[in-house]
Short mmCIF file of C-alpha atoms and ligand atoms in Angstrom, two decimals:
data_model
loop_
_atom_site.label_atom_id
_atom_site.label_comp_id
_atom_site.label_asym_id
_atom_site.label_seq_id
_atom_site.Cartn_x
_atom_site.Cartn_y
_atom_site.Cartn_z
CA MET A 1 10.40 30.05 -20.67
CA SER A 2 10.23 26.76 -18.94
CA VAL A 3 8.67 25.54 -15.73
CA PRO A 4 11.52 23.82 -13.83
CA THR A 5 10.42 20.40 -12.59
CA GLN A 6 12.00 17.05 -11.77
CA LYS A 7 14.33 16.28 -14.69
CA SER A 8 16.16 13.10 -15.66
CA THR A 9 18.45 12.04 -18.48
CA ARG A 10 15.44 10.63 -20.27
CA SER A 11 13.24 12.67 -22.60
CA TYR A 12 9.58 12.72 -21.67
CA PHE A 13 7.17 12.95 -24.62
CA ASP A 14 4.04 11.67 -22.88
CA TYR A 15 2.52 14.73 -21.19
CA ASN A 16 -0.98 13.73 -22.28
CA ALA A 17 -0.67 10.59 -20.15
CA THR A 18 0.56 12.54 -17.15
CA SER A 19 2.97 15.36 -16.40
CA PRO A 20 5.92 15.82 -14.05
CA LEU A 21 5.14 17.69 -10.83
CA ALA A 22 5.05 21.46 -11.22
CA PRO A 23 7.13 23.66 -8.89
CA GLY A 24 5.73 23.89 -5.38
CA VAL A 25 3.44 20.87 -5.69
CA LEU A 26 5.53 18.35 -3.77
CA GLU A 27 6.09 20.85 -0.95
CA ALA A 28 2.37 21.66 -0.76
CA VAL A 29 1.45 17.96 -0.61
CA LEU A 30 4.05 17.20 2.08
CA GLU A 31 3.00 20.17 4.17
CA ALA A 32 -0.68 19.21 3.95
CA LEU A 33 0.10 15.59 4.85
CA LYS A 34 1.27 16.85 8.23
CA VAL A 35 -2.18 18.22 9.02
CA VAL A 36 -3.81 15.79 11.42
CA GLY A 37 -7.46 16.72 11.31
CA ASN A 38 -10.39 15.52 9.25
CA PRO A 39 -11.89 18.55 7.47
CA SER A 40 -15.35 17.54 8.67
CA SER A 41 -14.33 17.58 12.36
CA PRO A 42 -15.32 20.64 14.40
CA HIS A 43 -12.16 20.82 16.58
CA ARG A 44 -9.06 22.92 15.91
CA GLU A 45 -7.28 20.13 13.99
CA GLY A 46 -10.32 19.61 11.81
CA ARG A 47 -10.71 23.33 11.21
CA ARG A 48 -7.10 23.49 10.07
CA ALA A 49 -7.73 20.77 7.47
CA GLN A 50 -10.95 22.53 6.46
CA ALA A 51 -9.07 25.80 6.03
CA LEU A 52 -6.58 24.08 3.70
CA LEU A 53 -9.44 22.60 1.74
CA ASP A 54 -11.28 25.94 1.51
CA SER A 55 -8.19 27.72 0.31
CA ALA A 56 -7.47 25.02 -2.31
CA ARG A 57 -11.09 25.14 -3.48
CA GLU A 58 -10.82 28.92 -3.95
CA THR A 59 -7.60 28.51 -5.94
CA VAL A 60 -8.85 25.74 -8.25
CA ALA A 61 -12.17 27.53 -8.80
CA ALA A 62 -10.37 30.80 -9.59
CA ALA A 63 -8.23 28.96 -12.16
CA ILE A 64 -11.38 28.35 -14.22
CA GLY A 65 -13.16 31.57 -13.27
CA ALA A 66 -15.71 29.69 -11.15
CA GLU A 67 -17.23 30.06 -7.71
CA ALA A 68 -15.67 27.78 -5.09
CA LEU A 69 -19.13 26.55 -4.06
CA ASP A 70 -19.72 25.05 -7.50
CA LEU A 71 -16.66 22.79 -7.40
CA VAL A 72 -16.69 19.16 -6.27
CA PHE A 73 -13.34 17.49 -5.60
CA THR A 74 -13.06 13.95 -6.97
CA SER A 75 -10.45 11.23 -7.34
CA GLY A 76 -9.61 12.50 -10.84
CA GLY A 77 -10.97 13.09 -14.31
CA THR A 78 -12.56 9.65 -14.59
CA GLU A 79 -14.73 10.13 -11.52
CA ALA A 80 -15.52 13.74 -12.41
CA ASN A 81 -16.71 12.59 -15.85
CA HIS A 82 -18.87 9.91 -14.30
CA LEU A 83 -20.43 12.07 -11.61
CA GLY A 84 -20.88 14.95 -14.04
CA LEU A 85 -22.45 13.10 -16.93
CA VAL A 86 -24.52 10.56 -15.00
CA GLY A 87 -25.48 13.23 -12.47
CA LEU A 88 -26.62 15.73 -15.10
CA ALA A 89 -28.51 13.07 -17.07
CA ARG A 90 -30.36 12.05 -13.88
CA ALA A 91 -31.09 15.68 -13.07
CA VAL A 92 -32.99 16.18 -16.35
CA ASN A 93 -36.46 15.14 -15.45
CA ARG A 94 -37.66 13.80 -18.81
CA PRO A 95 -36.81 10.91 -21.12
CA GLY A 96 -34.24 11.28 -23.89
CA PRO A 97 -30.84 9.88 -24.85
CA VAL A 98 -27.34 10.97 -23.90
CA LEU A 99 -25.23 11.99 -26.91
CA LEU A 100 -21.48 11.87 -27.42
CA PRO A 101 -18.96 11.41 -30.23
CA PRO A 102 -16.97 8.14 -30.38
CA THR A 103 -13.70 10.06 -29.96
CA VAL A 104 -14.13 10.97 -26.28
CA HIS A 105 -11.94 9.51 -23.53
CA PRO A 106 -13.01 5.98 -22.46
CA SER A 107 -14.02 7.34 -19.04
CA LEU A 108 -16.54 9.71 -20.61
CA TYR A 109 -17.80 7.08 -23.04
CA ALA A 110 -18.37 4.67 -20.14
CA ALA A 111 -20.20 7.38 -18.20
CA GLY A 112 -22.41 7.95 -21.27
CA GLU A 113 -23.18 4.24 -21.45
CA ALA A 114 -24.05 4.17 -17.74
CA ALA A 115 -26.30 7.24 -18.02
CA GLY A 116 -27.95 5.87 -21.16
CA ALA A 117 -28.53 2.44 -19.60
CA GLU A 118 -30.53 4.04 -16.78
CA ARG A 119 -32.92 5.82 -19.11
CA GLY A 120 -33.17 6.92 -22.73
CA GLY A 121 -30.12 5.12 -24.17
CA MET A 122 -26.93 6.59 -25.60
CA VAL A 123 -26.46 7.77 -29.17
CA THR A 124 -22.94 7.94 -30.62
CA LEU A 125 -22.64 11.04 -32.79
CA ARG A 126 -20.47 11.34 -35.88
CA ALA A 127 -16.95 12.74 -35.46
CA SER A 128 -15.11 14.75 -38.10
CA THR A 129 -11.74 13.49 -39.35
CA ASP A 130 -9.93 15.65 -36.78
CA GLY A 131 -11.84 13.96 -33.93
CA THR A 132 -14.16 16.84 -33.11
CA LEU A 133 -17.94 16.62 -33.24
CA ASP A 134 -19.48 16.77 -36.72
CA LEU A 135 -21.70 19.79 -36.01
CA ALA A 136 -24.12 19.29 -38.90
CA ALA A 137 -24.74 15.67 -37.94
CA ALA A 138 -25.09 16.63 -34.27
CA GLU A 139 -27.65 19.32 -35.12
CA LYS A 140 -29.85 16.77 -36.92
CA VAL A 141 -29.74 14.32 -34.00
CA LEU A 142 -30.44 17.12 -31.51
CA ALA A 143 -33.44 18.27 -33.54
CA SER A 144 -35.02 14.83 -33.58
CA SER A 145 -34.01 13.15 -30.33
CA LYS A 146 -35.00 15.33 -27.33
CA ALA A 147 -31.58 14.47 -25.90
CA ARG A 148 -30.94 15.17 -22.22
CA VAL A 149 -27.18 15.76 -22.25
CA LEU A 150 -24.51 16.01 -24.93
CA ALA A 151 -20.98 15.22 -23.72
CA LEU A 152 -17.67 15.92 -25.40
CA SER A 153 -14.01 16.61 -24.67
CA LEU A 154 -12.70 20.14 -24.87
CA ALA A 155 -9.49 18.75 -26.39
CA ASN A 156 -8.94 15.26 -27.71
CA HIS A 157 -6.42 13.24 -25.69
CA GLU A 158 -4.94 11.53 -28.75
CA LEU A 159 -5.39 13.95 -31.66
CA GLY A 160 -5.19 17.21 -29.72
CA SER A 161 -8.12 18.63 -31.68
CA VAL A 162 -10.17 21.29 -29.91
CA GLU A 163 -13.97 21.56 -29.95
CA ASP A 164 -15.79 24.77 -30.81
CA LEU A 165 -17.71 24.87 -27.53
CA ALA A 166 -19.56 28.08 -28.41
CA ALA A 167 -21.00 26.45 -31.53
CA VAL A 168 -21.90 23.18 -29.79
CA SER A 169 -23.41 25.09 -26.91
CA GLY A 170 -25.60 27.09 -29.30
CA LEU A 171 -26.98 23.86 -30.81
CA CYS A 172 -27.57 22.32 -27.39
CA ARG A 173 -29.29 25.38 -25.94
CA SER A 174 -31.71 25.63 -28.87
CA ALA A 175 -32.55 21.94 -28.47
CA GLY A 176 -33.00 22.22 -24.67
CA CYS A 177 -30.13 19.81 -24.09
CA LEU A 178 -27.45 20.17 -21.39
CA LEU A 179 -23.76 20.21 -22.39
CA PHE A 180 -21.08 18.41 -20.38
CA CYS A 181 -17.41 19.00 -21.15
CA ASP A 182 -14.38 16.89 -20.26
CA ALA A 183 -11.73 19.61 -20.02
CA VAL A 184 -8.99 17.32 -18.68
CA GLN A 185 -6.62 17.71 -21.66
CA GLY A 186 -7.45 21.33 -22.45
CA PHE A 187 -6.88 22.61 -18.90
CA GLY A 188 -3.45 24.25 -18.59
CA ARG A 189 -3.11 24.46 -22.38
CA LEU A 190 -6.18 26.55 -23.17
CA GLU A 191 -7.96 29.30 -21.25
CA VAL A 192 -10.91 27.47 -19.65
CA ALA A 193 -12.52 30.41 -17.82
CA SER A 194 -13.93 31.92 -21.02
CA LEU A 195 -15.61 28.58 -21.85
CA LEU A 196 -17.59 28.17 -18.64
CA PRO A 197 -20.63 30.13 -19.91
CA PHE A 198 -21.08 27.52 -22.66
CA VAL A 199 -21.31 24.40 -20.52
CA ASP A 200 -23.37 22.96 -17.68
CA GLY A 201 -20.64 20.78 -16.19
CA LEU A 202 -16.90 20.42 -16.69
CA SER A 203 -14.24 17.96 -15.47
CA LEU A 204 -10.60 18.58 -14.53
CA SER A 205 -7.70 16.39 -13.48
CA ALA A 206 -4.69 17.59 -11.49
CA HIS A 207 -2.04 15.31 -12.93
CA LYS A 208 -2.26 16.72 -16.45
CA ILE A 209 -1.14 20.14 -15.18
CA GLY A 210 1.70 19.10 -12.91
CA GLY A 211 -0.44 18.18 -9.92
CA PRO A 212 -0.62 14.84 -8.12
CA LYS A 213 -2.32 11.81 -9.63
CA GLY A 214 -5.59 10.72 -8.03
CA VAL A 215 -7.33 14.06 -7.65
CA GLY A 216 -9.59 16.09 -9.90
CA ALA A 217 -12.62 18.30 -9.82
CA LEU A 218 -16.07 18.67 -11.27
CA TRP A 219 -17.54 22.08 -11.89
CA LEU A 220 -21.33 22.23 -12.03
CA ARG A 221 -23.41 25.19 -13.08
CA PRO A 222 -25.80 26.05 -10.25
CA GLY A 223 -29.23 24.85 -11.30
CA PRO A 224 -29.57 21.19 -12.27
CA SER A 225 -29.63 19.23 -9.05
CA VAL A 226 -26.76 16.74 -9.32
CA GLU A 227 -26.75 14.23 -6.50
CA SER A 228 -24.11 11.83 -5.25
CA LEU A 229 -23.82 8.51 -7.08
CA ILE A 230 -22.99 6.65 -3.87
CA GLY A 231 -24.20 6.82 -0.30
CA GLY A 232 -22.15 8.19 2.58
CA GLY A 233 -21.36 11.44 4.35
CA LYS A 234 -22.29 14.95 3.38
CA GLN A 235 -18.87 16.03 2.09
CA GLU A 236 -18.65 18.18 -1.05
CA SER A 237 -22.16 19.58 -0.46
CA GLY A 238 -23.49 16.03 -0.39
CA ARG A 239 -22.40 15.39 -3.95
CA ARG A 240 -19.32 13.29 -3.27
CA PRO A 241 -19.20 11.45 0.05
CA GLY A 242 -15.92 10.43 1.65
CA THR A 243 -13.15 12.26 3.50
CA GLN A 244 -11.45 14.56 1.03
CA ALA A 245 -7.85 13.83 -0.06
CA VAL A 246 -6.67 17.07 1.54
CA ALA A 247 -2.98 16.68 0.67
CA LEU A 248 -3.64 15.83 -2.99
CA ILE A 249 -6.13 18.68 -3.21
CA ALA A 250 -3.51 21.05 -1.78
CA GLY A 251 -1.13 19.79 -4.48
CA PHE A 252 -3.82 20.38 -7.12
CA ALA A 253 -4.12 23.99 -5.95
CA ALA A 254 -0.34 24.44 -6.03
CA ALA A 255 -0.33 23.18 -9.64
CA CYS A 256 -3.08 25.68 -10.46
CA ASP A 257 -0.78 28.44 -9.18
CA THR A 258 1.56 27.64 -12.11
CA LEU A 259 -1.20 27.93 -14.73
CA PRO A 260 -0.34 31.47 -15.89
CA VAL A 261 3.23 30.33 -16.58
CA ARG A 262 2.03 27.18 -18.35
CA LEU A 263 -0.43 29.11 -20.52
CA ALA A 264 2.23 31.69 -21.39
CA ASP A 265 4.44 28.81 -22.57
CA ALA A 266 1.84 27.51 -25.04
CA PRO A 267 3.18 29.41 -28.11
CA ARG A 268 6.69 28.05 -27.48
CA GLN A 269 5.29 24.51 -27.23
CA ALA A 270 3.28 25.06 -30.41
CA ASP A 271 6.50 25.89 -32.28
CA LEU A 272 8.13 22.73 -30.97
CA ARG A 273 5.02 20.72 -31.87
CA ASP A 274 5.18 22.02 -35.43
CA SER A 275 8.87 21.27 -35.93
CA LEU A 276 8.35 17.80 -34.47
CA ALA A 277 5.39 17.16 -36.78
CA MET A 278 7.28 18.44 -39.81
CA GLY A 279 10.38 16.38 -38.99
CA LEU A 280 8.29 13.22 -38.63
CA GLU A 281 6.48 13.89 -41.91
CA GLU A 282 9.87 14.17 -43.61
CA LEU A 283 10.59 10.68 -42.29
CA GLY A 284 7.42 9.37 -43.97
CA ALA A 285 4.80 9.83 -41.25
CA VAL A 286 1.13 10.51 -41.92
CA LEU A 287 0.09 13.37 -39.62
CA HIS A 288 -3.31 13.16 -37.88
CA SER A 289 -2.93 16.02 -35.40
CA SER A 290 -2.87 19.60 -36.60
CA SER A 291 -1.39 22.98 -35.83
CA GLU A 292 -4.97 24.13 -35.09
CA GLY A 293 -5.09 21.74 -32.14
CA LEU A 294 -3.52 21.64 -28.68
CA CYS A 295 -0.11 23.31 -28.47
CA ASN A 296 1.53 20.11 -27.29
CA THR A 297 0.15 17.12 -29.20
CA VAL A 298 1.49 15.31 -32.26
CA LEU A 299 -0.17 12.13 -33.49
CA VAL A 300 1.36 10.37 -36.48
CA ARG A 301 1.53 6.94 -37.97
CA PHE A 302 4.13 5.33 -40.17
CA PRO A 303 2.21 3.11 -42.64
CA GLY A 304 3.13 -0.53 -42.17
CA VAL A 305 4.83 0.06 -38.81
CA PRO A 306 3.03 -0.91 -35.57
CA GLY A 307 3.12 2.02 -33.13
CA GLU A 308 3.89 -0.34 -30.23
CA LEU A 309 7.26 -1.22 -31.82
CA LEU A 310 8.15 2.47 -32.12
CA VAL A 311 7.21 3.14 -28.49
CA THR A 312 9.39 0.22 -27.36
CA GLY A 313 12.27 1.31 -29.60
CA LEU A 314 12.07 4.87 -28.29
CA ASP A 315 11.90 3.68 -24.68
CA LEU A 316 15.13 1.72 -25.18
CA VAL A 317 16.96 4.88 -26.28
CA GLY A 318 15.58 6.99 -23.42
CA VAL A 319 12.41 8.52 -24.86
CA ALA A 320 8.97 8.07 -23.26
CA ALA A 321 6.24 8.14 -25.93
CA SER A 322 2.90 6.37 -26.36
CA THR A 323 0.53 4.88 -28.86
CA GLY A 324 -2.43 6.74 -27.37
CA ALA A 325 -4.37 6.88 -24.12
CA ALA A 326 -2.30 5.49 -21.25
CA CYS A 327 -5.34 3.66 -19.88
CA SER A 328 -5.57 1.58 -23.08
CA SER A 329 -1.89 1.06 -23.84
CA GLY A 330 -0.56 -2.44 -23.44
CA THR A 331 -3.87 -3.75 -24.81
CA THR A 332 -4.19 -5.21 -28.29
CA GLU A 333 -7.28 -3.12 -28.96
CA ALA A 334 -7.12 -0.33 -31.50
CA SER A 335 -7.78 3.19 -30.23
CA SER A 336 -11.49 4.05 -30.19
CA VAL A 337 -10.53 7.62 -31.11
CA LEU A 338 -8.77 6.59 -34.30
CA LEU A 339 -11.45 4.07 -35.24
CA GLY A 340 -13.94 6.85 -34.53
CA ILE A 341 -12.38 9.11 -37.19
CA GLY A 342 -12.54 6.32 -39.75
CA LEU A 343 -9.10 4.70 -39.58
CA SER A 344 -8.91 0.95 -40.09
CA LYS A 345 -7.82 -1.23 -37.16
CA THR A 346 -4.40 -1.74 -38.80
CA GLU A 347 -3.95 1.99 -39.30
CA ALA A 348 -5.08 2.74 -35.75
CA MET A 349 -2.50 0.27 -34.39
CA GLU A 350 0.21 2.30 -36.15
CA ALA A 351 -0.38 5.40 -34.03
CA LEU A 352 2.47 7.15 -32.28
CA ARG A 353 1.51 9.99 -29.92
CA LEU A 354 4.15 12.47 -28.83
CA SER A 355 2.97 15.04 -26.32
CA ILE A 356 5.19 17.75 -24.94
CA GLY A 357 5.08 20.16 -22.02
CA PRO A 358 6.71 23.11 -20.29
CA ASP A 359 9.97 21.21 -19.76
CA THR A 360 10.43 20.04 -23.36
CA THR A 361 13.31 21.69 -25.16
CA ALA A 362 14.14 22.21 -28.85
CA VAL A 363 17.24 20.05 -28.30
CA GLU A 364 15.07 17.16 -27.12
CA VAL A 365 12.84 17.50 -30.18
CA GLN A 366 15.83 17.52 -32.55
CA SER A 367 17.47 14.55 -30.86
CA LEU A 368 14.21 12.60 -31.00
CA LEU A 369 14.05 13.23 -34.74
CA GLN A 370 17.64 12.03 -35.09
CA LEU A 371 16.90 8.88 -33.08
CA MET A 372 13.88 7.95 -35.21
CA PRO A 373 15.40 6.61 -38.49
CA PRO A 374 17.18 3.53 -37.06
CA ILE A 375 14.20 2.80 -34.79
CA LEU A 376 11.91 2.98 -37.81
CA GLU A 377 14.18 0.70 -39.81
CA ARG A 378 14.24 -1.91 -37.06
CA ALA A 379 10.47 -1.66 -36.52
CA LYS A 380 9.88 -2.12 -40.26
CA ALA A 381 12.08 -5.21 -40.26
CA PHE A 382 10.09 -6.67 -37.31
CA GLY A 383 6.64 -5.47 -38.33
C1 LIG B 401 -9.56 13.56 -21.87
C2 LIG B 401 -9.38 12.78 -20.59
N1 LIG B 401 -10.41 12.66 -19.76
C3 LIG B 401 -10.32 11.98 -18.61
C4 LIG B 401 -9.14 11.39 -18.23
C5 LIG B 401 -9.07 10.63 -16.94
O1 LIG B 401 -8.45 11.40 -15.95
P1 LIG B 401 -7.85 10.69 -14.65
O2 LIG B 401 -6.61 9.99 -15.08
O3 LIG B 401 -7.58 11.82 -13.71
O4 LIG B 401 -8.88 9.78 -14.13
C6 LIG B 401 -8.03 11.48 -19.07
C7 LIG B 401 -6.76 10.82 -18.71
O5 LIG B 401 -5.94 10.50 -19.54
C8 LIG B 401 -8.15 12.20 -20.29
O6 LIG B 401 -7.14 12.33 -21.14
#
């Protein structure tokens, strides 16, 4: 199966950075843009905008098996991580650090630093070589630190590795520590609803599942009192002031409507991921992602070859790939994820991330593998 979306002659292998719009999203956004009212206004126009917002909230909440009331719309995953982690840390009314592994997305790491700077500090936990939390090490820190919140990513944005949330949750609950989960990369690739009982807060972003960029959501378990980080109106139950981006939120909901199709496509993507990984290994790549991880993510490096040169070479022949997180590409800094699993800076700079999605075909995977050898040769000569 495949979800038909906007297609071009280029091959897109960067779904973890962002994904093409899913069917129905553009139409939903355009339709909602025509709505004049402000959802907070009491007149008919306002009520119409509010009705759109209510319906979108129901849809997004249902996609994760949550109650609409417990969802806060944000400008994306970055803001949801910040409000969620800082908000939960503030809500715990006792001292203690915030814990997270070094492999989380920079937005979550920064939120951890901000929460820690306010009170109790931040402790970076050890990550295993696949990028997930080292559970034994985490258990020791939890036993001795009286931590307030532990934060992690459901699925790693570079390595595709997936956390065992049930296990982490068990450790956190016995230590009296809250658990916050960045589900941005797992959403649409893994069933999130079954994970909600394990966490106290969870972030989502629309553009990773075929929705518009610039909108996301934070789910908060009823209980800890999370308050807005900035002053303003009473929107989003007072937790996130500012007029809601109604059209983007409508697009987010439309993308959520395609989730069953996307989830059903995961086994097909996993097969493509495995043939891509195997083909790259045959060309000499060291594989850092695994078939246990996300259905769509391959992270390799070719020793001695800077990843940036491969990304440029691929771009020139019509393939969009990346060296890692889009928010850090173009910088000369090595990926914090790869440093966090013990790679050297040189090794980390060799990373090539290929992430696929519902539109990726077996033909595209095979042609990418055929395009690689001359690109590799040229990159080796330059590198
Ligand atoms: C794991 C993870 N968390 C958070 C974000 C940030 O989401 P947004 O781009 O919506 O701010 C990203 C984006 O790449 C991500 O991969």
